[in-house]
Each structure stands twice: as C-alpha cells, then as structure tokens.
C-alpha cells in the first residue's frame, strides 16, 4: 500500500495491516484467540503471501480484503460476535491505514473448550 | 493464486523444463541417447534417479494430503453479512457439541460427526451414556439440546437430521449392547 504525499511515498506493509487486524480482533469480547491455518508455513515459503497469525491480507490499490481466522469462547453467539469482529477490524484498518476495508471475511475455526466439570 | 495452484504450477513447470531441456539437448546434439545411457551407467546415477523419483512421489503425496486437509477445513457453515462472509468450520461445530454435551450428566463420552450439504446439515452423535436415565429419554433430550444450541448460538437453521448411536450404557453389573435412535 503506497500513498503519494508531497514529501514522498508512504508505504504500509501488509504485515502491519495484518497486525492491526489481529489486534482489533482479539479486543472483541468472546474471541479466545487467533487461529493459524494448516499450511501457513508452506504458504509463506512458496507464495510469499502475508499470513500473520490467522490474518490474510489482500491489497488492491486503495482497498483491502481481509480473511481473519479465530477461535471463539464457548457460550458466545456467533452471529453477534461475527458482526462485532468485522466492524472492529474494518474500523481499525480504515482509521490507521486510510485504506477502505471492503471485505472482512471471518473464519471460525474452533470453540475454546473449558475444562470438564 | 492460492498455495496449491502455485505449488502445483511450480512442480509442473520444473518437470516440463527438465524434460524439455533434455529434449532440446538431444535435438541439438548436445546430448544424445548414447550419452544418456552413459550417464545412467555412471556410479550412483541409479541412486540419484531413484532419489529424484522418490522425492517427486513424496511431494505429490504431500500435496494431495494437504489439499484434502484444506478441503476438509473449508467445509463450513457460511453466513453472508454486509462486511463479508462468516464461515463456521466443522471442527468448531464439533467442539461446540462436545462442550454442550459435557453439561449433561448422563453423557459419558460423545463423538460428533458433521456432514454439511447444500440441502442442510446432518449430525451423527456416537455416545456412551451413564445409566441414570433411560437411553431413549437421554437421546431425545440430547437431540433437543443440540438442535436448540446450534440454532441459537451458531445460527444454523437447516439441521436436517440428528442421529444418535448409543454404543454403550455404563451401569453397575455390566453393559448394554448398542441401541440406535434416529430423529428427523
């Protein structure tokens, strides 16, 4: 991502966008943590795609699409938490980078299971 | 381009380049079949070829395995929202069922299996029960509990079937043989 300003270009790494998204996600009550996909390591080696612990970033000029993988806490309503995460991530990315977050796709990979009673 | 397309592309290109290069070398006379045979007769040539062959086999199997795993991971319940998609993985649903079942005192163990189809979701539960309540009552209670929880918490509205297979009931003095109950 690159912005032209009077004094020169400003570049924001995809990694930074992913980190912003990750932090915004974990701030939402009900998110137990981020989830890495099964081939994150291979994908990083071969494709160079920016996968920062559960966040995949795709930047198109002034817009960004994000795929966020999470584990949620037990007892949380998924439709409710999904909306909150998507809104929080969208707001954080747009405020901090100036990019328009077109899509925030959420992948709920698991439910954090507490210890058995 | 996703990981598998790229990995497959790289491997195919490498193999084609290898074969193509050898073809070009043979055609231009820089290499010939006799030369090739001589190379193959060199010490350790067979080992090198066997190594390359095994390596390619293993890479192919690995790619197939990872592709299958990723396909499994991709199976999910999908909701569309104004901000994008929300996918709930099969594993998340299975974890959730295990968790809600742990709150029922009559359930000893549970193994959920989810099948996601276009027409709806089919759930199979393999359970071991404690003998506190009759098995038929326990299974009906379990089916209702699972259905209600999945609809309200996960947001699944198209549950077609919750099949329960009781493989064991544990009580004093011995065990009962499995009994199957189905609710549609």
PDB file of C-alpha atoms in Angstrom:
ATOM      1  CA  UNK A   1       0.000   0.000   0.000  1.00  0.00           C
ATOM      2  CA  UNK A   2       1.512   3.253  -1.022  1.00  0.00           C
ATOM      3  CA  UNK A   3       0.283   6.820  -0.677  1.00  0.00           C
ATOM      4  CA  UNK A   4       1.769   9.741  -2.523  1.00  0.00           C
ATOM      5  CA  UNK A   5       2.220  12.812  -0.337  1.00  0.00           C
ATOM      6  CA  UNK A   6       4.147  15.969  -1.013  1.00  0.00           C
ATOM      7  CA  UNK A   7       7.355  14.827   0.601  1.00  0.00           C
ATOM      8  CA  UNK A   8       7.372  11.299  -0.794  1.00  0.00           C
ATOM      9  CA  UNK A   9       5.641   7.943  -0.813  1.00  0.00           C
ATOM     10  CA  UNK A  10       4.339   6.263   2.319  1.00  0.00           C
ATOM     11  CA  UNK A  11       4.326   2.506   2.333  1.00  0.00           C
ATOM     12  CA  UNK A  12       2.427   0.348   4.775  1.00  0.00           C
ATOM     13  CA  UNK A  13       3.447  -3.261   4.854  1.00  0.00           C
ATOM     14  CA  UNK A  14       0.752  -5.926   4.514  1.00  0.00           C
ATOM     15  CA  UNK A  15       2.182  -7.382   7.679  1.00  0.00           C
ATOM     16  CA  UNK A  16       1.319  -4.208   9.550  1.00  0.00           C
ATOM     17  CA  UNK A  17      -2.243  -4.299   8.228  1.00  0.00           C
ATOM     18  CA  UNK A  18      -2.491  -7.900   9.378  1.00  0.00           C
ATOM     19  CA  UNK A  19      -1.197  -6.981  12.820  1.00  0.00           C
ATOM     20  CA  UNK A  20      -3.719  -4.133  13.122  1.00  0.00           C
ATOM     21  CA  UNK A  21      -6.491  -6.538  12.133  1.00  0.00           C
ATOM     22  CA  UNK A  22      -5.252  -9.168  14.578  1.00  0.00           C
ATOM     23  CA  UNK A  23      -5.170  -6.737  17.490  1.00  0.00           C
ATOM     24  CA  UNK A  24      -8.634  -5.377  16.620  1.00  0.00           C
ATOM     25  CA  UNK A  25      -9.948  -8.937  16.525  1.00  0.00           C
ATOM     26  CA  UNK A  26      -8.592 -10.021  19.893  1.00  0.00           C
ATOM     27  CA  UNK A  27     -10.014  -6.871  21.503  1.00  0.00           C
ATOM     28  CA  UNK A  28     -13.538  -8.166  20.919  1.00  0.00           C
ATOM     29  CA  UNK A  29     -15.021  -9.900  23.953  1.00  0.00           C
ATOM     30  CA  UNK A  30     -15.671 -13.542  23.132  1.00  0.00           C
ATOM     31  CA  UNK A  31     -12.650 -14.103  20.907  1.00  0.00           C
ATOM     32  CA  UNK A  32     -10.422 -16.723  22.552  1.00  0.00           C
ATOM     33  CA  UNK A  33      -7.583 -16.215  20.099  1.00  0.00           C
ATOM     34  CA  UNK A  34      -6.384 -16.251  16.521  1.00  0.00           C
ATOM     35  CA  UNK A  35      -6.141 -19.460  14.550  1.00  0.00           C
ATOM     36  CA  UNK A  36      -3.484 -20.357  12.043  1.00  0.00           C
ATOM     37  CA  UNK A  37      -4.427 -22.406   9.005  1.00  0.00           C
ATOM     38  CA  UNK A  38      -2.820 -25.764   8.316  1.00  0.00           C
ATOM     39  CA  UNK A  39      -0.409 -24.626   5.645  1.00  0.00           C
ATOM     40  CA  UNK A  40       0.547 -21.163   6.839  1.00  0.00           C
ATOM     41  CA  UNK A  41       4.218 -22.125   6.960  1.00  0.00           C
ATOM     42  CA  UNK A  42       4.260 -23.649   3.455  1.00  0.00           C
ATOM     43  CA  UNK A  43       2.258 -20.778   2.014  1.00  0.00           C
ATOM     44  CA  UNK A  44       4.660 -18.211   3.414  1.00  0.00           C
ATOM     45  CA  UNK A  45       7.644 -20.046   1.898  1.00  0.00           C
ATOM     46  CA  UNK A  46       6.232 -20.591  -1.554  1.00  0.00           C
ATOM     47  CA  UNK A  47       3.807 -17.782  -2.254  1.00  0.00           C
ATOM     48  CA  UNK A  48       5.178 -15.037  -0.057  1.00  0.00           C
ATOM     49  CA  UNK A  49       1.592 -14.260   0.954  1.00  0.00           C
ATOM     50  CA  UNK A  50       1.322 -12.239   4.077  1.00  0.00           C
ATOM     51  CA  UNK A  51      -0.214 -14.519   6.672  1.00  0.00           C
ATOM     52  CA  UNK A  52       0.285 -13.049  10.082  1.00  0.00           C
ATOM     53  CA  UNK A  53      -1.059 -15.495  12.598  1.00  0.00           C
ATOM     54  CA  UNK A  54      -4.568 -16.027  11.335  1.00  0.00           C
ATOM     55  CA  UNK A  55      -4.920 -12.944   9.127  1.00  0.00           C
ATOM     56  CA  UNK A  56      -4.613 -12.929   5.354  1.00  0.00           C
ATOM     57  CA  UNK A  57      -4.354  -9.558   3.642  1.00  0.00           C
ATOM     58  CA  UNK A  58      -5.117  -8.783   0.015  1.00  0.00           C
ATOM     59  CA  UNK A  59      -4.493  -5.193  -1.029  1.00  0.00           C
ATOM     60  CA  UNK A  60      -5.883  -3.731  -4.262  1.00  0.00           C
ATOM     61  CA  UNK A  61      -4.738  -0.112  -4.703  1.00  0.00           C
ATOM     62  CA  UNK A  62      -6.874   1.792  -2.179  1.00  0.00           C
ATOM     63  CA  UNK A  63      -8.860  -1.193  -0.938  1.00  0.00           C
ATOM     64  CA  UNK A  64      -8.092  -4.166   1.227  1.00  0.00           C
ATOM     65  CA  UNK A  65      -9.757  -7.543   1.762  1.00  0.00           C
ATOM     66  CA  UNK A  66      -9.046  -9.462   4.926  1.00  0.00           C
ATOM     67  CA  UNK A  67      -9.546 -13.076   5.941  1.00  0.00           C
ATOM     68  CA  UNK A  68      -9.468 -13.494   9.694  1.00  0.00           C
ATOM     69  CA  UNK A  69      -9.383 -16.929  11.384  1.00  0.00           C
ATOM     70  CA  UNK A  70     -10.347 -17.119  15.040  1.00  0.00           C
ATOM     71  CA  UNK A  71     -11.221 -19.416  17.922  1.00  0.00           C
ATOM     72  CA  UNK A  72     -14.183 -18.236  19.967  1.00  0.00           C
ATOM     73  CA  UNK A  73     -15.071 -18.784  23.605  1.00  0.00           C
ATOM     74  CA  UNK A  74     -17.822 -21.195  24.494  1.00  0.00           C
ATOM     75  CA  UNK A  75     -21.255 -19.691  25.058  1.00  0.00           C
ATOM     76  CA  UNK A  76     -20.833 -16.765  22.694  1.00  0.00           C
ATOM     77  CA  UNK A  77     -23.399 -16.274  19.955  1.00  0.00           C
ATOM     78  CA  UNK A  78     -21.599 -16.481  16.655  1.00  0.00           C
ATOM     79  CA  UNK A  79     -23.826 -14.148  14.628  1.00  0.00           C
ATOM     80  CA  UNK A  80     -23.344 -11.497  17.334  1.00  0.00           C
ATOM     81  CA  UNK A  81     -19.593 -11.812  17.716  1.00  0.00           C
ATOM     82  CA  UNK A  82     -19.033 -12.054  13.972  1.00  0.00           C
ATOM     83  CA  UNK A  83     -20.602  -8.661  13.404  1.00  0.00           C
ATOM     84  CA  UNK A  84     -18.552  -7.084  16.193  1.00  0.00           C
ATOM     85  CA  UNK A  85     -15.259  -8.520  14.926  1.00  0.00           C
ATOM     86  CA  UNK A  86     -15.901  -7.475  11.357  1.00  0.00           C
ATOM     87  CA  UNK A  87     -16.861  -3.935  12.396  1.00  0.00           C
ATOM     88  CA  UNK A  88     -13.918  -3.575  14.770  1.00  0.00           C
ATOM     89  CA  UNK A  89     -11.404  -4.785  12.214  1.00  0.00           C
ATOM     90  CA  UNK A  90     -12.873  -2.626   9.477  1.00  0.00           C
ATOM     91  CA  UNK A  91     -12.789   0.472  11.689  1.00  0.00           C
ATOM     92  CA  UNK A  92      -9.237  -0.165  12.916  1.00  0.00           C
ATOM     93  CA  UNK A  93      -7.799  -0.788   9.469  1.00  0.00           C
ATOM     94  CA  UNK A  94      -9.549   2.192   7.903  1.00  0.00           C
ATOM     95  CA  UNK A  95      -8.589   4.579  10.741  1.00  0.00           C
ATOM     96  CA  UNK A  96      -4.971   3.511  10.984  1.00  0.00           C
ATOM     97  CA  UNK A  97      -4.089   2.979   7.342  1.00  0.00           C
ATOM     98  CA  UNK A  98      -6.565   5.067   5.377  1.00  0.00           C
ATOM     99  CA  UNK A  99      -7.422   2.060   3.250  1.00  0.00           C
ATOM    100  CA  UNK A 100     -11.008   1.040   2.630  1.00  0.00           C
ATOM    101  CA  UNK A 101     -11.681  -2.405   4.081  1.00  0.00           C
ATOM    102  CA  UNK A 102     -14.088  -3.781   1.505  1.00  0.00           C
ATOM    103  CA  UNK A 103     -14.426  -7.307   2.867  1.00  0.00           C
ATOM    104  CA  UNK A 104     -13.650  -8.740   6.271  1.00  0.00           C
ATOM    105  CA  UNK A 105     -14.250 -12.462   5.972  1.00  0.00           C
ATOM    106  CA  UNK A 106     -14.329 -14.316   9.232  1.00  0.00           C
ATOM    107  CA  UNK A 107     -13.412 -17.995   9.652  1.00  0.00           C
ATOM    108  CA  UNK A 108     -14.383 -19.533  12.951  1.00  0.00           C
ATOM    109  CA  UNK A 109     -12.055 -22.499  13.253  1.00  0.00           C
ATOM    110  CA  UNK A 110     -12.883 -23.751  16.695  1.00  0.00           C
ATOM    111  CA  UNK A 111     -14.520 -23.246  20.058  1.00  0.00           C
ATOM    112  CA  UNK A 112     -12.324 -22.964  23.130  1.00  0.00           C
ATOM    113  CA  UNK A 113     -13.424 -25.819  25.337  1.00  0.00           C
ATOM    114  CA  UNK A 114     -13.128 -25.224  29.078  1.00  0.00           C
ATOM    115  CA  UNK A 115     -12.051 -27.957  31.466  1.00  0.00           C
ATOM    116  CA  UNK A 116     -14.733 -30.578  32.051  1.00  0.00           C
ATOM    117  CA  UNK A 117     -16.777 -30.255  35.234  1.00  0.00           C
TER     118      UNK A 117
ATOM    119  CA  UNK B   1      -3.272 -17.647  -6.944  1.00  0.00           C
ATOM    120  CA  UNK B   2      -3.643 -19.883  -3.889  1.00  0.00           C
ATOM    121  CA  UNK B   3      -0.954 -22.060  -2.387  1.00  0.00           C
ATOM    122  CA  UNK B   4      -1.861 -25.280  -4.166  1.00  0.00           C
ATOM    123  CA  UNK B   5      -2.233 -23.774  -7.560  1.00  0.00           C
ATOM    124  CA  UNK B   6       1.181 -22.196  -7.153  1.00  0.00           C
ATOM    125  CA  UNK B   7       2.867 -25.300  -5.759  1.00  0.00           C
ATOM    126  CA  UNK B   8       1.387 -27.447  -8.494  1.00  0.00           C
ATOM    127  CA  UNK B   9       2.388 -24.914 -11.091  1.00  0.00           C
ATOM    128  CA  UNK B  10       5.986 -24.777  -9.869  1.00  0.00           C
ATOM    129  CA  UNK B  11       6.331 -28.554  -9.827  1.00  0.00           C
ATOM    130  CA  UNK B  12       4.777 -28.986 -13.240  1.00  0.00           C
ATOM    131  CA  UNK B  13       6.962 -26.275 -14.710  1.00  0.00           C
ATOM    132  CA  UNK B  14      10.102 -27.852 -13.225  1.00  0.00           C
ATOM    133  CA  UNK B  15       9.225 -31.249 -14.666  1.00  0.00           C
ATOM    134  CA  UNK B  16       8.401 -29.770 -18.042  1.00  0.00           C
ATOM    135  CA  UNK B  17      11.637 -27.779 -18.067  1.00  0.00           C
ATOM    136  CA  UNK B  18      13.601 -30.900 -17.211  1.00  0.00           C
ATOM    137  CA  UNK B  19      12.007 -32.947 -19.950  1.00  0.00           C
ATOM    138  CA  UNK B  20      12.064 -30.039 -22.387  1.00  0.00           C
ATOM    139  CA  UNK B  21      15.710 -29.276 -21.734  1.00  0.00           C
ATOM    140  CA  UNK B  22      16.702 -32.891 -22.297  1.00  0.00           C
ATOM    141  CA  UNK B  23      14.655 -32.917 -25.496  1.00  0.00           C
ATOM    142  CA  UNK B  24      16.368 -29.767 -26.756  1.00  0.00           C
ATOM    143  CA  UNK B  25      19.778 -31.132 -25.868  1.00  0.00           C
ATOM    144  CA  UNK B  26      19.041 -34.362 -27.729  1.00  0.00           C
ATOM    145  CA  UNK B  27      17.706 -32.471 -30.742  1.00  0.00           C
ATOM    146  CA  UNK B  28      20.683 -30.115 -30.946  1.00  0.00           C
ATOM    147  CA  UNK B  29      23.190 -32.866 -30.494  1.00  0.00           C
ATOM    148  CA  UNK B  30      24.475 -31.515 -27.200  1.00  0.00           C
ATOM    149  CA  UNK B  31      23.170 -34.716 -25.769  1.00  0.00           C
ATOM    150  CA  UNK B  32      22.244 -37.985 -27.332  1.00  0.00           C
ATOM    151  CA  UNK B  33      20.691 -41.223 -26.286  1.00  0.00           C
ATOM    152  CA  UNK B  34      24.073 -42.930 -26.093  1.00  0.00           C
ATOM    153  CA  UNK B  35      25.316 -40.127 -23.856  1.00  0.00           C
ATOM    154  CA  UNK B  36      22.198 -40.526 -21.769  1.00  0.00           C
ATOM    155  CA  UNK B  37      22.850 -44.219 -21.433  1.00  0.00           C
ATOM    156  CA  UNK B  38      26.429 -43.460 -20.436  1.00  0.00           C
ATOM    157  CA  UNK B  39      25.228 -41.041 -17.772  1.00  0.00           C
ATOM    158  CA  UNK B  40      22.903 -43.697 -16.476  1.00  0.00           C
ATOM    159  CA  UNK B  41      25.802 -46.106 -16.227  1.00  0.00           C
ATOM    160  CA  UNK B  42      27.801 -43.734 -14.060  1.00  0.00           C
ATOM    161  CA  UNK B  43      28.222 -44.823 -10.468  1.00  0.00           C
ATOM    162  CA  UNK B  44      25.352 -43.651  -8.265  1.00  0.00           C
ATOM    163  CA  UNK B  45      23.304 -42.489 -11.292  1.00  0.00           C
ATOM    164  CA  UNK B  46      20.597 -45.004 -10.390  1.00  0.00           C
ATOM    165  CA  UNK B  47      20.623 -43.795  -6.827  1.00  0.00           C
ATOM    166  CA  UNK B  48      20.278 -40.187  -7.938  1.00  0.00           C
ATOM    167  CA  UNK B  49      17.424 -41.052 -10.293  1.00  0.00           C
ATOM    168  CA  UNK B  50      15.749 -43.136  -7.582  1.00  0.00           C
ATOM    169  CA  UNK B  51      16.160 -40.238  -5.165  1.00  0.00           C
ATOM    170  CA  UNK B  52      14.599 -37.769  -7.595  1.00  0.00           C
ATOM    171  CA  UNK B  53      11.773 -40.208  -8.349  1.00  0.00           C
ATOM    172  CA  UNK B  54      11.059 -40.816  -4.655  1.00  0.00           C
ATOM    173  CA  UNK B  55      11.239 -37.122  -3.923  1.00  0.00           C
ATOM    174  CA  UNK B  56       8.679 -36.332  -6.618  1.00  0.00           C
ATOM    175  CA  UNK B  57       6.395 -39.113  -5.366  1.00  0.00           C
ATOM    176  CA  UNK B  58       6.563 -37.857  -1.799  1.00  0.00           C
ATOM    177  CA  UNK B  59       5.923 -34.283  -2.902  1.00  0.00           C
ATOM    178  CA  UNK B  60       2.907 -35.421  -4.900  1.00  0.00           C
ATOM    179  CA  UNK B  61       1.506 -37.365  -1.937  1.00  0.00           C
ATOM    180  CA  UNK B  62       2.149 -34.447   0.385  1.00  0.00           C
ATOM    181  CA  UNK B  63       0.320 -32.054  -1.898  1.00  0.00           C
ATOM    182  CA  UNK B  64      -2.641 -34.433  -2.174  1.00  0.00           C
ATOM    183  CA  UNK B  65      -2.715 -34.857   1.607  1.00  0.00           C
ATOM    184  CA  UNK B  66      -2.566 -31.138   2.324  1.00  0.00           C
ATOM    185  CA  UNK B  67      -5.174 -30.449  -0.353  1.00  0.00           C
ATOM    186  CA  UNK B  68      -7.505 -32.971   1.298  1.00  0.00           C
ATOM    187  CA  UNK B  69      -6.909 -31.365   4.698  1.00  0.00           C
ATOM    188  CA  UNK B  70      -7.607 -27.921   3.330  1.00  0.00           C
ATOM    189  CA  UNK B  71     -10.781 -29.162   1.627  1.00  0.00           C
ATOM    190  CA  UNK B  72     -11.911 -30.531   4.976  1.00  0.00           C
ATOM    191  CA  UNK B  73     -11.117 -27.245   6.665  1.00  0.00           C
ATOM    192  CA  UNK B  74     -13.048 -25.327   4.048  1.00  0.00           C
ATOM    193  CA  UNK B  75     -16.224 -27.274   4.776  1.00  0.00           C
ATOM    194  CA  UNK B  76     -18.128 -24.856   6.842  1.00  0.00           C
ATOM    195  CA  UNK B  77     -21.450 -23.234   7.527  1.00  0.00           C
ATOM    196  CA  UNK B  78     -21.432 -19.949   5.660  1.00  0.00           C
ATOM    197  CA  UNK B  79     -23.306 -16.792   6.582  1.00  0.00           C
ATOM    198  CA  UNK B  80     -23.096 -13.662   4.472  1.00  0.00           C
ATOM    199  CA  UNK B  81     -23.042 -10.282   6.195  1.00  0.00           C
ATOM    200  CA  UNK B  82     -22.687  -6.721   4.954  1.00  0.00           C
ATOM    201  CA  UNK B  83     -18.969  -6.787   5.825  1.00  0.00           C
ATOM    202  CA  UNK B  84     -18.183 -10.117   4.182  1.00  0.00           C
ATOM    203  CA  UNK B  85     -18.526 -13.829   4.866  1.00  0.00           C
ATOM    204  CA  UNK B  86     -18.619 -15.674   8.159  1.00  0.00           C
ATOM    205  CA  UNK B  87     -17.554 -19.308   7.935  1.00  0.00           C
ATOM    206  CA  UNK B  88     -18.013 -21.645  10.875  1.00  0.00           C
ATOM    207  CA  UNK B  89     -15.740 -24.657  10.450  1.00  0.00           C
ATOM    208  CA  UNK B  90     -16.926 -28.206  11.033  1.00  0.00           C
ATOM    209  CA  UNK B  91     -14.407 -28.526  13.805  1.00  0.00           C
ATOM    210  CA  UNK B  92     -15.882 -25.516  15.593  1.00  0.00           C
ATOM    211  CA  UNK B  93     -19.325 -27.103  15.462  1.00  0.00           C
ATOM    212  CA  UNK B  94     -17.947 -30.423  16.708  1.00  0.00           C
ATOM    213  CA  UNK B  95     -16.100 -28.667  19.572  1.00  0.00           C
ATOM    214  CA  UNK B  96     -19.304 -26.855  20.456  1.00  0.00           C
ATOM    215  CA  UNK B  97     -21.375 -30.032  20.543  1.00  0.00           C
ATOM    216  CA  UNK B  98     -18.793 -31.723  22.771  1.00  0.00           C
ATOM    217  CA  UNK B  99     -18.885 -28.742  25.109  1.00  0.00           C
ATOM    218  CA  UNK B 100     -22.658 -28.569  25.469  1.00  0.00           C
ATOM    219  CA  UNK B 101     -22.853 -32.321  25.894  1.00  0.00           C
ATOM    220  CA  UNK B 102     -20.375 -32.156  28.760  1.00  0.00           C
ATOM    221  CA  UNK B 103     -23.026 -30.205  30.683  1.00  0.00           C
ATOM    222  CA  UNK B 104     -25.395 -33.174  30.576  1.00  0.00           C
ATOM    223  CA  UNK B 105     -24.744 -35.519  33.475  1.00  0.00           C
ATOM    224  CA  UNK B 106     -25.986 -38.608  31.656  1.00  0.00           C
ATOM    225  CA  UNK B 107     -23.414 -38.367  28.856  1.00  0.00           C
ATOM    226  CA  UNK B 108     -20.161 -40.187  29.439  1.00  0.00           C
ATOM    227  CA  UNK B 109     -18.482 -39.584  26.060  1.00  0.00           C
ATOM    228  CA  UNK B 110     -19.596 -38.153  22.752  1.00  0.00           C
ATOM    229  CA  UNK B 111     -18.133 -38.196  19.244  1.00  0.00           C
ATOM    230  CA  UNK B 112     -19.924 -35.825  16.887  1.00  0.00           C
ATOM    231  CA  UNK B 113     -19.719 -36.104  13.122  1.00  0.00           C
ATOM    232  CA  UNK B 114     -20.999 -33.310  10.908  1.00  0.00           C
ATOM    233  CA  UNK B 115     -21.912 -33.594   7.235  1.00  0.00           C
ATOM    234  CA  UNK B 116     -22.569 -30.288   5.510  1.00  0.00           C
ATOM    235  CA  UNK B 117     -24.578 -30.474   2.312  1.00  0.00           C
ATOM    236  CA  UNK B 118     -26.387 -27.847   0.257  1.00  0.00           C
ATOM    237  CA  UNK B 119     -29.773 -29.034   1.489  1.00  0.00           C
ATOM    238  CA  UNK B 120     -28.764 -28.908   5.112  1.00  0.00           C
ATOM    239  CA  UNK B 121     -26.648 -30.246   7.930  1.00  0.00           C
ATOM    240  CA  UNK B 122     -26.682 -33.851   9.084  1.00  0.00           C
ATOM    241  CA  UNK B 123     -25.303 -34.623  12.516  1.00  0.00           C
ATOM    242  CA  UNK B 124     -24.327 -38.026  13.863  1.00  0.00           C
ATOM    243  CA  UNK B 125     -23.551 -38.458  17.535  1.00  0.00           C
ATOM    244  CA  UNK B 126     -21.877 -41.565  18.885  1.00  0.00           C
ATOM    245  CA  UNK B 127     -22.432 -41.540  22.625  1.00  0.00           C
ATOM    246  CA  UNK B 128     -21.700 -43.510  25.732  1.00  0.00           C
ATOM    247  CA  UNK B 129     -24.242 -42.920  28.478  1.00  0.00           C
ATOM    248  CA  UNK B 130     -24.462 -43.296  32.186  1.00  0.00           C
ATOM    249  CA  UNK B 131     -27.487 -45.268  33.241  1.00  0.00           C
ATOM    250  CA  UNK B 132     -29.096 -42.516  35.312  1.00  0.00           C
ATOM    251  CA  UNK B 133     -31.980 -42.120  32.888  1.00  0.00           C
ATOM    252  CA  UNK B 134     -33.311 -44.484  30.210  1.00  0.00           C
ATOM    253  CA  UNK B 135     -31.360 -44.351  26.961  1.00  0.00           C
ATOM    254  CA  UNK B 136     -34.371 -43.311  24.850  1.00  0.00           C
ATOM    255  CA  UNK B 137     -35.095 -40.350  27.133  1.00  0.00           C
ATOM    256  CA  UNK B 138     -31.426 -39.403  27.173  1.00  0.00           C
ATOM    257  CA  UNK B 139     -31.156 -39.409  23.399  1.00  0.00           C
ATOM    258  CA  UNK B 140     -34.300 -37.309  22.916  1.00  0.00           C
ATOM    259  CA  UNK B 141     -33.019 -34.805  25.461  1.00  0.00           C
ATOM    260  CA  UNK B 142     -29.631 -34.726  23.737  1.00  0.00           C
ATOM    261  CA  UNK B 143     -31.104 -34.219  20.274  1.00  0.00           C
ATOM    262  CA  UNK B 144     -33.280 -31.331  21.514  1.00  0.00           C
ATOM    263  CA  UNK B 145     -30.385 -29.736  23.388  1.00  0.00           C
ATOM    264  CA  UNK B 146     -28.011 -29.951  20.423  1.00  0.00           C
ATOM    265  CA  UNK B 147     -30.600 -28.660  17.947  1.00  0.00           C
ATOM    266  CA  UNK B 148     -31.583 -25.708  20.134  1.00  0.00           C
ATOM    267  CA  UNK B 149     -27.973 -24.777  20.894  1.00  0.00           C
ATOM    268  CA  UNK B 150     -26.841 -24.957  17.263  1.00  0.00           C
ATOM    269  CA  UNK B 151     -29.768 -22.853  16.098  1.00  0.00           C
ATOM    270  CA  UNK B 152     -29.432 -20.138  18.744  1.00  0.00           C
ATOM    271  CA  UNK B 153     -25.654 -19.954  19.242  1.00  0.00           C
ATOM    272  CA  UNK B 154     -24.139 -20.986  15.919  1.00  0.00           C
ATOM    273  CA  UNK B 155     -27.004 -19.722  13.780  1.00  0.00           C
ATOM    274  CA  UNK B 156     -27.587 -22.968  11.874  1.00  0.00           C
ATOM    275  CA  UNK B 157     -31.160 -23.013  10.642  1.00  0.00           C
ATOM    276  CA  UNK B 158     -31.121 -26.020   8.315  1.00  0.00           C
ATOM    277  CA  UNK B 159     -30.458 -29.030  10.518  1.00  0.00           C
ATOM    278  CA  UNK B 160     -31.888 -31.979   8.609  1.00  0.00           C
ATOM    279  CA  UNK B 161     -31.078 -34.800  10.953  1.00  0.00           C
ATOM    280  CA  UNK B 162     -29.542 -35.519  14.335  1.00  0.00           C
ATOM    281  CA  UNK B 163     -28.769 -39.188  14.517  1.00  0.00           C
ATOM    282  CA  UNK B 164     -27.712 -40.673  17.842  1.00  0.00           C
ATOM    283  CA  UNK B 165     -25.965 -44.002  18.208  1.00  0.00           C
ATOM    284  CA  UNK B 166     -25.652 -45.238  21.744  1.00  0.00           C
ATOM    285  CA  UNK B 167     -22.665 -47.507  21.760  1.00  0.00           C
ATOM    286  CA  UNK B 168     -22.502 -48.095  25.469  1.00  0.00           C
ATOM    287  CA  UNK B 169     -24.510 -47.593  28.636  1.00  0.00           C
ATOM    288  CA  UNK B 170     -22.494 -47.932  31.798  1.00  0.00           C
ATOM    289  CA  UNK B 171     -24.167 -49.067  34.978  1.00  0.00           C
ATOM    290  CA  UNK B 172     -23.435 -51.400  37.816  1.00  0.00           C
ATOM    291  CA  UNK B 173     -23.219 -55.059  36.917  1.00  0.00           C
ATOM    292  CA  UNK B 174     -22.363 -54.833  33.265  1.00  0.00           C
ATOM    293  CA  UNK B 175     -23.050 -53.111  29.945  1.00  0.00           C
ATOM    294  CA  UNK B 176     -25.907 -52.995  27.452  1.00  0.00           C
ATOM    295  CA  UNK B 177     -25.414 -53.535  23.721  1.00  0.00           C
ATOM    296  CA  UNK B 178     -25.674 -50.526  21.401  1.00  0.00           C
ATOM    297  CA  UNK B 179     -29.095 -49.120  20.504  1.00  0.00           C
ATOM    298  CA  UNK B 180     -29.669 -46.696  17.640  1.00  0.00           C
ATOM    299  CA  UNK B 181     -32.207 -43.844  17.786  1.00  0.00           C
ATOM    300  CA  UNK B 182     -32.915 -41.505  14.888  1.00  0.00           C
ATOM    301  CA  UNK B 183     -34.912 -38.257  14.931  1.00  0.00           C
ATOM    302  CA  UNK B 184     -35.725 -36.436  11.703  1.00  0.00           C
TER     303      UNK B 184
END
